Amino acid sequence: MQNKNHINVWILITLYFLSGMTSLAYEVLWVKLLAVQFGVSIFAAVITVVAFMAGLGAGSLFGARLARNFVMPLLYFGILEIIIGLFSLVVPSVFSSIDPFLSGLFVNSSVFLWYTIYLGAATCILFVPAFLMGLGFPVILNVIRHTPISLGKIYGVNTVGGATGALLPLILLPAFGWLTSLRLVVFTSLLLGVTAIILAYKYRKKETADPPSQTEAHKFNLRTLTIYAGIGAVALMLEIGWTRLFGMVFLRTEYVIAIILAVFLTGVGVGSLIARHLKGEKWFTLMPVLASGFSILSLWLLPFISAWLDKVEFYSFADALLVHGGIIAAITFPVTLVFGAWLPLLNAKLAVDHSGGAWLYGANSVGAALGALLAGFVMIPVIGTMATLCVAALLCFVLGMAWSENRKAWSFLILLIAAAVPVLNMPSVANLQPSTYANSRDIYLFEDALSITHVVEKNDGQRMLLSDLQRMDASTDPASVAVQKNQARLPVVLHPDPKSILFLGLGTGISAAGSLGIPALQRTAVEISRGAITASKTFFNTVNNDIAEQMHVVHDDAKRFLINNPDKFDVIVGDLFHPDLVGRSTLLSTQQFQRVYDHLNEDGVFVQWVALNQFDIESLNIVLRTFKRVFKNSVLFVDAFRIALVGIRGNEINADKIMKHLGQLAADDLKSLTGGEGGWTWLGRFWGEIQVDNDGLIQDEWRPQIEFHLPRIRYHEDFSLVKMLSYLLSVRPHLNTAATQLAIPEKSFSEFERSYIATELAYRAWLALFNDNASEEMRLFKLAYQANRQDRWVGFVLADRMYASLELNKQSMNERDALQAILKVRDDHPQALLAMWQLEEKAGNTQAALRYKTRLKAIDPLNIVFRKSS
């Protein structure tokens, strides 16, 4: 029976569970804070982990010397919790204070130096509360020294609490925003601290401090602590590597990152809880074998898991999370169980009391901080994620065997090395996603601290740029090239006299090439991925017209560039990206839009592109409302299945001024700038002023919405192009209203009318297509073509249908006449040009064949046929 003078063990367990929960909630919130500061969430995560683990380790080591002197340790534990909460409350103010100073001090520094400086500053700030958290571990061990609670149980409960805390911000952030979420966690810390203080006085009794243990001092020599610190380093190297790989395969959303952290901590906690059932020296041999073996096995399983996920469909968000979490748990749980069990088992092996665990915990945490730093900023950029995980796995075995008495078990190292060698390199994209990228080969791979960049080449010669296996139409096939170039064409067309342009994102460089119709335009691009910069210059230069040689490319984060660079521009283009990926949604926030607004010249134009298939109506309205909050004068344009949010600083769009400017261009420049579609086609894609209610949700850096909303809605019935197109058609203004908003001159009304109607007919045709009404689709596309034959998308739909019928009816049709009919609809139709080239070559018409070949090469230079014919 529990002594009435001693606190109930379940109360102690609950207190330390809540302490672990608040600690990890703070860590995740700090990651979000630094992601807002940096604009790069993965980098922020590594910095936070380094500061957090270093503080925990230093605090635990420091507390191991002092905790025995505390007569009422629960009182000190409560005081620590209160101080942690109060300090955490002022952390945002501290960062806000130093940010302008650091930004001004290092305004012209490289992005690497900037991150290094901020790493030091952030570590110093976050080290303080983490140090206090670490100090709490030996204090709580002192509390339980006269209770039946084991070291393994208290450590395990705290870690499982941490897993809960890692998931907590997923609920708090979208509901309350960052600052209120922080305050709620701080309130929990303060309540926890006050409760601990009350309990300390309620159950106080006279007791003396324990004398220092000579046995403990002898056991915890530098070798022991160093080896266990190495185990901590290995654990974090594995965690960061797994986060990198699983985030790539599962989509790096806020939810997946939280699940990885929660599963990792749960495994450690459960391992610690079951450690008391593991008896005998054999476990000190089995543990390094199991941890190392399963770590390497995870790399062998990666392509199989990724390939399965590439073809499987989930029908609910809950199912997707359950499967993702289950896969992560199945792969990592055996390893994390070992890491959790190591502390209590080693503490028991060394025959020291509870407080001795503080020395091990402290050394392990300090090692973890070093491991995170080494993996994130040195090993992954130098040797890659797969090799980093292999090195970590082998180090785990070598270090773990230090406490094994079975010398023969060292022979397993040979087997582990043999198993690691085949998985040292990243699997090919074709192996990771065979359904999506079958018959492709990797021609470029680049890893840095931020992302994994691939360039893959398909068997038809076309190339794609992938960032963490994600593609945003970054392909060299002619249709994708047109989409990318149009991202620059529209904003340059809308400005009556552009002199300078800024691209927030470079990617392949193809988008920037869309601005080449203005030869004297001063071009600047800011790109955070060094791999993308290299790829644009090396693997896409044939398609992007060597655009990198005709512009200033800045390797930096878009947010930092806008904060530090004083230059202003006539046109700014926001590139397409996955808005629900970690760290990306801040580019659609009020703060980011305001930064862009401040960098526009008077009458400047900003266009932010978003993909319709990535949004539901509610989330799109969040973005539109956010944009409207900053750009009071804002309108929408469309281009196929992309929508352009257009903000103007100054006067409204004036069609007459736009057409006069285009009329001054040389014929070739005009064709290049408008993609051969003419200025009226682009004005016909006008979709009216942004009309949203002002009282709804907005995307704020400190109260994010879409990164939590979009992953959930992806499996909902509202997430469909049918609903999105229906909604857009319902809000498009009447022709006369649109003409008034664009100030269309009366003399040009008929030209605008044809383009405007053609665009609407095309969208109604696509809606018919998605509703499986093929006859209505073709009727509407034919009407759209009659209205505006210059519209690329309308013409290509008809040309594609004609080509498909040609393939089906070759025996009954004159092939030459049919191909020429297709080329009358679209003279840049790649398949028809190729067929005509081959047809004329076969007929011996060399000059005609050369003309078709030249035309095809101009629009599709990487087509594999040119390699075969050379």
Short mmCIF file of C-alpha atoms in Angstrom, two decimals, residues 259-666:
data_model
loop_
_atom_site.label_atom_id
_atom_site.label_comp_id
_atom_site.label_asym_id
_atom_site.label_seq_id
_atom_site.Cartn_x
_atom_site.Cartn_y
_atom_site.Cartn_z
CA ILE A 259 3.60 10.98 -37.53
CA ILE A 260 7.27 10.13 -38.11
CA LEU A 261 8.26 11.99 -34.94
CA ALA A 262 5.39 10.50 -32.93
CA VAL A 263 6.12 6.94 -34.06
CA PHE A 264 9.82 7.38 -33.31
CA LEU A 265 9.10 8.64 -29.79
CA THR A 266 6.45 6.01 -29.15
CA GLY A 267 8.91 3.28 -30.04
CA VAL A 268 11.51 4.74 -27.68
CA GLY A 269 8.92 5.04 -24.91
CA VAL A 270 7.59 1.52 -25.31
CA GLY A 271 11.13 0.15 -25.46
CA SER A 272 11.91 1.82 -22.17
CA LEU A 273 8.73 0.49 -20.56
CA ILE A 274 9.39 -3.13 -21.55
CA ALA A 275 13.09 -3.02 -20.64
CA ARG A 276 12.44 -4.42 -17.16
CA HIS A 277 11.26 -7.66 -18.78
CA LEU A 278 14.51 -8.08 -20.71
CA LYS A 279 16.87 -10.12 -18.57
CA GLY A 280 20.37 -11.33 -19.24
CA GLU A 281 23.54 -10.21 -20.97
CA LYS A 282 22.31 -11.56 -24.30
CA TRP A 283 20.35 -8.36 -24.90
CA PHE A 284 23.53 -6.31 -25.09
CA THR A 285 24.47 -8.48 -28.06
CA LEU A 286 21.02 -8.67 -29.63
CA MET A 287 20.23 -4.95 -29.39
CA PRO A 288 22.97 -3.65 -31.70
CA VAL A 289 22.32 -6.49 -34.15
CA LEU A 290 18.58 -5.78 -34.22
CA ALA A 291 18.92 -1.99 -34.46
CA SER A 292 21.54 -2.11 -37.19
CA GLY A 293 19.89 -4.92 -39.12
CA PHE A 294 16.42 -3.34 -39.20
CA SER A 295 17.92 0.05 -40.08
CA ILE A 296 19.55 -1.42 -43.18
CA LEU A 297 16.43 -3.49 -43.91
CA SER A 298 14.42 -0.24 -44.05
CA LEU A 299 16.56 0.85 -47.01
CA TRP A 300 15.97 -2.41 -48.83
CA LEU A 301 12.22 -2.02 -48.27
CA LEU A 302 12.06 1.62 -49.40
CA PRO A 303 11.61 1.00 -53.17
CA PHE A 304 8.99 -1.70 -52.57
CA ILE A 305 6.99 0.50 -50.21
CA SER A 306 7.30 3.50 -52.51
CA ALA A 307 6.26 1.46 -55.55
CA TRP A 308 3.20 0.15 -53.70
CA LEU A 309 2.21 3.64 -52.54
CA ASP A 310 2.63 4.89 -56.11
CA LYS A 311 -0.25 2.73 -57.31
CA VAL A 312 -2.50 2.40 -54.25
CA GLU A 313 -5.49 4.71 -53.79
CA PHE A 314 -6.82 5.77 -50.40
CA TYR A 315 -10.45 6.66 -49.95
CA SER A 316 -10.14 8.71 -46.79
CA PHE A 317 -7.59 10.84 -45.04
CA ALA A 318 -7.81 8.63 -41.95
CA ASP A 319 -7.02 5.53 -44.03
CA ALA A 320 -4.01 7.24 -45.60
CA LEU A 321 -2.62 8.36 -42.25
CA LEU A 322 -3.26 4.94 -40.72
CA VAL A 323 -1.43 3.16 -43.53
CA HIS A 324 1.45 5.66 -43.58
CA GLY A 325 1.79 5.50 -39.82
CA GLY A 326 1.60 1.71 -39.88
CA ILE A 327 4.33 1.44 -42.51
CA ILE A 328 6.59 3.84 -40.65
CA ALA A 329 5.98 1.98 -37.40
CA ALA A 330 6.65 -1.42 -38.96
CA ILE A 331 9.97 -0.23 -40.35
CA THR A 332 11.24 1.86 -37.46
CA PHE A 333 9.63 0.27 -34.39
CA PRO A 334 12.20 -2.51 -33.90
CA VAL A 335 14.98 0.07 -34.01
CA THR A 336 13.29 2.61 -31.74
CA LEU A 337 12.39 -0.12 -29.24
CA VAL A 338 16.08 -0.89 -28.92
CA PHE A 339 16.98 2.77 -28.40
CA GLY A 340 14.32 3.03 -25.71
CA ALA A 341 15.43 -0.11 -23.90
CA TRP A 342 19.13 0.80 -23.94
CA LEU A 343 18.94 3.45 -21.20
CA PRO A 344 17.32 1.39 -18.41
CA LEU A 345 19.22 -1.77 -19.34
CA LEU A 346 22.56 0.01 -19.39
CA ASN A 347 21.78 1.79 -16.16
CA ALA A 348 21.02 -1.58 -14.55
CA LYS A 349 24.14 -3.19 -16.03
CA LEU A 350 26.32 -0.47 -14.54
CA ALA A 351 24.64 -1.09 -11.16
CA VAL A 352 23.81 2.53 -10.32
CA ASP A 353 20.62 3.99 -8.88
CA HIS A 354 17.96 6.03 -10.67
CA SER A 355 19.91 9.26 -10.65
CA GLY A 356 22.69 7.57 -12.56
CA GLY A 357 20.36 7.51 -15.54
CA ALA A 358 20.67 11.29 -15.74
CA TRP A 359 24.32 10.94 -16.76
CA LEU A 360 23.44 8.51 -19.53
CA TYR A 361 20.44 10.55 -20.65
CA GLY A 362 22.51 13.72 -20.74
CA ALA A 363 25.35 12.19 -22.73
CA ASN A 364 22.89 10.56 -25.11
CA SER A 365 21.07 13.85 -25.73
CA VAL A 366 24.26 15.81 -26.36
CA GLY A 367 25.32 13.13 -28.82
CA ALA A 368 21.90 13.34 -30.46
CA ALA A 369 22.37 17.07 -31.03
CA LEU A 370 25.74 16.44 -32.68
CA GLY A 371 24.27 13.62 -34.74
CA ALA A 372 21.45 15.84 -36.01
CA LEU A 373 23.93 18.57 -36.91
CA LEU A 374 26.26 16.13 -38.63
CA ALA A 375 23.52 14.33 -40.57
CA GLY A 376 21.54 17.38 -41.64
CA PHE A 377 24.33 19.71 -42.66
CA VAL A 378 27.34 17.52 -43.47
CA MET A 379 26.65 13.87 -44.24
CA ILE A 380 23.45 14.13 -46.29
CA PRO A 381 24.80 16.92 -48.55
CA VAL A 382 28.14 15.12 -48.98
CA ILE A 383 27.30 11.41 -49.21
CA GLY A 384 23.50 11.37 -49.54
CA THR A 385 20.63 10.18 -47.37
CA MET A 386 20.98 6.47 -48.12
CA ALA A 387 24.69 6.38 -47.34
CA THR A 388 24.10 8.44 -44.18
CA LEU A 389 21.59 5.87 -42.95
CA CYS A 390 23.99 3.03 -43.79
CA VAL A 391 26.82 4.70 -41.85
CA ALA A 392 24.48 5.31 -38.91
CA ALA A 393 23.37 1.67 -38.92
CA LEU A 394 26.94 0.35 -38.93
CA LEU A 395 27.99 2.81 -36.22
CA CYS A 396 25.04 1.64 -34.14
CA PHE A 397 26.39 -1.90 -34.24
CA VAL A 398 29.99 -0.93 -33.50
CA LEU A 399 29.08 1.32 -30.59
CA GLY A 400 26.43 -0.99 -29.18
CA MET A 401 28.78 -3.96 -29.09
CA ALA A 402 30.97 -2.11 -26.60
CA TRP A 403 28.83 -3.60 -23.79
CA SER A 404 28.55 -7.08 -25.25
CA GLU A 405 30.63 -9.90 -23.82
CA ASN A 406 30.08 -12.08 -26.89
CA ARG A 407 33.13 -11.52 -29.09
CA LYS A 408 31.86 -13.91 -31.77
CA ALA A 409 28.93 -11.60 -32.44
CA TRP A 410 31.33 -9.16 -34.12
CA SER A 411 31.13 -11.42 -37.16
CA PHE A 412 27.69 -9.91 -37.81
CA LEU A 413 29.49 -6.72 -38.87
CA ILE A 414 30.61 -8.45 -42.08
CA LEU A 415 27.01 -9.38 -42.89
CA LEU A 416 25.80 -5.86 -42.11
CA ILE A 417 28.43 -4.29 -44.37
CA ALA A 418 27.52 -6.72 -47.14
CA ALA A 419 23.84 -5.79 -46.72
CA ALA A 420 24.61 -2.06 -46.66
CA VAL A 421 26.75 -1.83 -49.80
CA PRO A 422 23.91 -2.45 -52.31
CA VAL A 423 21.75 0.27 -50.73
CA LEU A 424 24.35 3.00 -50.38
CA ASN A 425 22.84 4.92 -53.30
CA MET A 426 19.38 6.36 -53.80
CA PRO A 427 17.08 4.01 -55.75
CA SER A 428 16.18 5.24 -59.20
CA VAL A 429 12.98 7.18 -59.65
CA ALA A 430 11.69 4.37 -61.88
CA ASN A 431 12.09 1.95 -58.96
CA LEU A 432 10.56 4.34 -56.43
CA GLN A 433 7.54 5.26 -58.57
CA PRO A 434 7.24 2.67 -61.36
CA SER A 435 3.62 3.50 -62.14
CA THR A 436 4.32 7.19 -62.63
CA TYR A 437 7.83 7.10 -64.08
CA ALA A 438 8.06 3.76 -65.84
CA ASN A 439 10.70 3.51 -68.58
CA SER A 440 12.65 6.50 -67.28
CA ARG A 441 16.25 6.81 -66.18
CA ASP A 442 17.95 9.12 -63.71
CA ILE A 443 20.43 11.50 -65.31
CA TYR A 444 21.03 13.80 -62.33
CA LEU A 445 20.72 13.56 -58.56
CA PHE A 446 21.57 16.31 -56.10
CA GLU A 447 21.02 16.33 -52.35
CA ASP A 448 21.54 19.19 -49.97
CA ALA A 449 20.20 20.09 -46.53
CA LEU A 450 16.90 21.22 -48.05
CA SER A 451 15.71 18.78 -50.70
CA ILE A 452 16.45 15.94 -53.08
CA THR A 453 16.58 17.04 -56.73
CA HIS A 454 16.21 14.55 -59.57
CA VAL A 455 16.32 14.99 -63.31
CA VAL A 456 14.85 11.97 -65.06
CA GLU A 457 14.65 11.21 -68.75
CA LYS A 458 11.83 9.18 -70.26
CA ASN A 459 12.31 6.77 -73.13
CA ASP A 460 10.97 9.38 -75.57
CA GLY A 461 13.82 11.73 -74.60
CA GLN A 462 11.75 14.16 -72.52
CA ARG A 463 13.15 15.29 -69.17
CA MET A 464 11.49 16.15 -65.88
CA LEU A 465 12.73 18.03 -62.83
CA LEU A 466 11.61 16.50 -59.53
CA SER A 467 12.03 17.99 -56.08
CA ASP A 468 11.53 15.27 -53.46
CA LEU A 469 9.86 13.23 -56.23
CA GLN A 470 7.25 15.96 -56.81
CA ARG A 471 6.64 17.38 -60.29
CA MET A 472 4.87 20.62 -61.11
CA ASP A 473 4.73 20.44 -64.93
CA ALA A 474 8.52 20.78 -64.89
CA SER A 475 8.85 18.75 -68.07
CA THR A 476 10.27 19.34 -71.53
CA ASP A 477 7.34 17.92 -73.52
CA PRO A 478 5.81 20.69 -75.66
CA ALA A 479 2.52 20.93 -73.73
CA SER A 480 4.31 21.31 -70.39
CA VAL A 481 6.74 23.81 -71.91
CA ALA A 482 3.80 25.94 -73.02
CA VAL A 483 2.28 25.79 -69.53
CA GLN A 484 5.55 26.83 -67.94
CA LYS A 485 6.27 29.65 -70.38
CA ASN A 486 2.75 30.97 -69.96
CA GLN A 487 3.52 31.64 -66.30
CA ALA A 488 5.81 34.46 -67.44
CA ARG A 489 3.88 35.44 -70.54
CA LEU A 490 0.69 36.52 -68.77
CA PRO A 491 2.25 38.96 -66.27
CA VAL A 492 4.55 40.47 -68.92
CA VAL A 493 1.59 40.89 -71.29
CA LEU A 494 -0.47 42.59 -68.56
CA HIS A 495 2.18 45.21 -67.78
CA PRO A 496 2.04 48.07 -70.33
CA ASP A 497 5.81 48.63 -70.37
CA PRO A 498 7.86 46.14 -68.29
CA LYS A 499 11.55 46.83 -67.72
CA SER A 500 12.35 44.33 -64.92
CA ILE A 501 10.97 41.02 -63.73
CA LEU A 502 11.54 38.84 -60.64
CA PHE A 503 10.83 35.11 -60.60
CA LEU A 504 10.18 33.62 -57.16
CA GLY A 505 11.49 30.22 -58.15
CA LEU A 506 13.56 29.18 -61.16
CA GLY A 507 12.91 25.45 -61.51
CA THR A 508 13.81 24.33 -65.02
CA GLY A 509 14.13 27.92 -66.24
CA ILE A 510 11.47 27.23 -68.87
CA SER A 511 8.98 29.58 -67.18
CA ALA A 512 11.48 32.43 -67.26
CA ALA A 513 12.08 31.73 -70.95
CA GLY A 514 8.50 32.80 -71.57
CA SER A 515 9.63 36.40 -71.02
CA LEU A 516 12.13 36.37 -73.91
CA GLY A 517 9.68 38.24 -76.09
CA ILE A 518 10.92 41.38 -74.33
CA PRO A 519 14.65 41.19 -75.20
CA ALA A 520 15.77 44.12 -73.05
CA LEU A 521 13.90 42.92 -69.94
CA GLN A 522 16.10 42.72 -66.82
CA ARG A 523 15.47 39.29 -65.32
CA THR A 524 16.16 38.09 -61.79
CA ALA A 525 15.29 34.71 -60.30
CA VAL A 526 15.61 33.57 -56.71
CA GLU A 527 15.88 29.80 -56.18
CA ILE A 528 16.56 27.96 -52.92
CA SER A 529 17.49 24.65 -54.58
CA ARG A 530 21.06 24.57 -55.83
CA GLY A 531 20.18 21.35 -57.63
CA ALA A 532 17.47 23.14 -59.63
CA ILE A 533 19.88 25.96 -60.54
CA THR A 534 22.43 23.46 -61.85
CA ALA A 535 19.76 21.47 -63.69
CA SER A 536 18.37 24.58 -65.41
CA LYS A 537 21.83 25.41 -66.77
CA THR A 538 22.83 21.89 -67.72
CA PHE A 539 19.88 19.64 -68.48
CA PHE A 540 17.17 22.08 -69.57
CA ASN A 541 19.18 24.74 -71.36
CA THR A 542 18.22 23.35 -74.77
CA VAL A 543 14.56 23.97 -73.99
CA ASN A 544 14.85 27.15 -71.91
CA ASN A 545 17.00 28.96 -74.51
CA ASP A 546 19.93 29.22 -72.08
CA ILE A 547 17.86 31.59 -69.98
CA ALA A 548 20.25 31.35 -67.02
CA GLU A 549 22.85 33.16 -69.12
CA GLN A 550 20.41 35.99 -69.71
CA MET A 551 19.36 36.65 -66.14
CA HIS A 552 20.65 37.12 -62.62
CA VAL A 553 20.08 33.94 -60.59
CA VAL A 554 20.20 34.30 -56.81
CA HIS A 555 20.63 31.22 -54.62
CA ASP A 556 18.43 32.17 -51.68
CA ASP A 557 15.11 31.64 -49.99
CA ALA A 558 12.34 33.78 -51.53
CA LYS A 559 11.27 35.20 -48.19
CA ARG A 560 14.78 36.18 -47.13
CA PHE A 561 15.43 37.71 -50.55
CA LEU A 562 12.33 39.89 -50.31
CA ILE A 563 13.19 40.94 -46.76
CA ASN A 564 16.80 41.87 -47.48
CA ASN A 565 16.84 43.01 -51.10
CA PRO A 566 15.80 46.67 -51.59
CA ASP A 567 15.24 46.42 -55.36
CA LYS A 568 11.82 46.92 -56.88
CA PHE A 569 10.45 45.31 -60.03
CA ASP A 570 7.80 45.97 -62.66
CA VAL A 571 6.70 42.34 -62.71
CA ILE A 572 6.98 39.58 -60.07
CA VAL A 573 5.99 35.97 -60.77
CA GLY A 574 5.13 33.44 -58.06
CA ASP A 575 5.85 29.93 -59.33
CA LEU A 576 3.63 26.86 -58.97
CA PHE A 577 4.31 24.62 -55.97
CA HIS A 578 2.61 22.05 -53.75
CA PRO A 579 0.96 24.26 -51.10
CA ASP A 580 0.41 21.45 -48.60
CA LEU A 581 4.08 20.44 -48.41
CA VAL A 582 5.94 21.44 -45.26
CA GLY A 583 7.21 25.01 -45.42
CA ARG A 584 5.53 25.94 -48.72
CA SER A 585 2.25 27.46 -47.53
CA THR A 586 3.95 30.57 -46.17
CA LEU A 587 4.40 31.65 -49.80
CA LEU A 588 0.61 32.13 -49.91
CA SER A 589 0.36 34.11 -46.67
CA THR A 590 -0.59 37.72 -46.09
CA GLN A 591 2.96 38.44 -44.94
CA GLN A 592 4.50 37.05 -48.12
CA PHE A 593 2.03 38.90 -50.35
CA GLN A 594 2.80 42.11 -48.47
CA ARG A 595 6.53 41.59 -49.01
CA VAL A 596 5.87 41.16 -52.73
CA TYR A 597 3.67 44.27 -52.82
CA ASP A 598 6.46 46.30 -51.23
CA HIS A 599 8.85 45.21 -54.02
CA LEU A 600 6.63 46.31 -56.90
CA ASN A 601 7.15 49.55 -58.73
CA GLU A 602 4.15 51.78 -59.24
CA ASP A 603 1.78 50.06 -61.69
CA GLY A 604 3.73 46.87 -61.07
CA VAL A 605 2.08 43.48 -61.65
CA PHE A 606 2.34 40.40 -59.44
CA VAL A 607 1.00 37.03 -60.58
CA GLN A 608 0.79 34.08 -58.21
CA TRP A 609 -0.06 30.84 -59.98
CA VAL A 610 -2.00 28.02 -58.33
CA ALA A 611 -3.06 24.66 -59.75
CA LEU A 612 -6.79 24.03 -59.67
CA ASN A 613 -6.38 20.30 -59.05
CA GLN A 614 -4.67 21.00 -55.72
CA PHE A 615 -7.50 22.97 -54.14
CA ASP A 616 -11.08 22.58 -53.09
CA ILE A 617 -13.38 25.59 -53.19
CA GLU A 618 -12.93 26.46 -49.51
CA SER A 619 -9.13 26.38 -49.57
CA LEU A 620 -9.04 28.33 -52.84
CA ASN A 621 -11.19 31.01 -51.24
CA ILE A 622 -8.78 31.16 -48.30
CA VAL A 623 -5.98 31.97 -50.73
CA LEU A 624 -8.11 34.44 -52.71
CA ARG A 625 -9.20 36.19 -49.52
CA THR A 626 -5.60 36.39 -48.35
CA PHE A 627 -4.47 37.83 -51.67
CA LYS A 628 -7.30 40.36 -51.70
CA ARG A 629 -6.36 41.47 -48.18
CA VAL A 630 -3.04 42.80 -49.54
CA PHE A 631 -3.80 43.56 -53.20
CA LYS A 632 -7.00 45.56 -53.04
CA ASN A 633 -6.88 45.88 -56.81
CA SER A 634 -6.75 42.20 -57.78
CA VAL A 635 -8.23 40.08 -60.55
CA LEU A 636 -8.12 36.52 -61.84
CA PHE A 637 -6.96 35.03 -65.12
CA VAL A 638 -6.92 31.37 -66.13
CA ASP A 639 -4.65 29.26 -68.29
CA ALA A 640 -5.87 25.70 -68.81
CA PHE A 641 -6.13 24.21 -65.30
CA ARG A 642 -4.17 26.94 -63.60
CA ILE A 643 -5.48 30.12 -62.14
CA ALA A 644 -3.47 33.32 -61.89
CA LEU A 645 -4.00 35.66 -58.96
CA VAL A 646 -3.09 39.05 -60.41
CA GLY A 647 -2.33 41.95 -58.11
CA ILE A 648 -1.62 45.45 -59.40
CA ARG A 649 0.08 48.19 -57.45
CA GLY A 650 -1.54 51.29 -58.81
CA ASN A 651 -3.98 51.68 -61.69
CA GLU A 652 -6.27 48.95 -62.97
CA ILE A 653 -5.49 46.82 -66.00
CA ASN A 654 -6.11 48.78 -69.18
CA ALA A 655 -6.58 46.71 -72.31
CA ASP A 656 -5.91 49.61 -74.66
CA LYS A 657 -2.49 50.30 -73.12
CA ILE A 658 -1.63 46.61 -73.19
CA MET A 659 -2.51 46.19 -76.86
CA LYS A 660 -0.63 49.37 -77.83
CA HIS A 661 2.49 48.04 -76.11
CA LEU A 662 2.18 44.67 -77.82
CA GLY A 663 1.67 46.41 -81.13
CA GLN A 664 5.10 48.02 -80.81
CA LEU A 665 6.88 44.67 -80.64
CA ALA A 666 8.53 43.00 -83.62
#
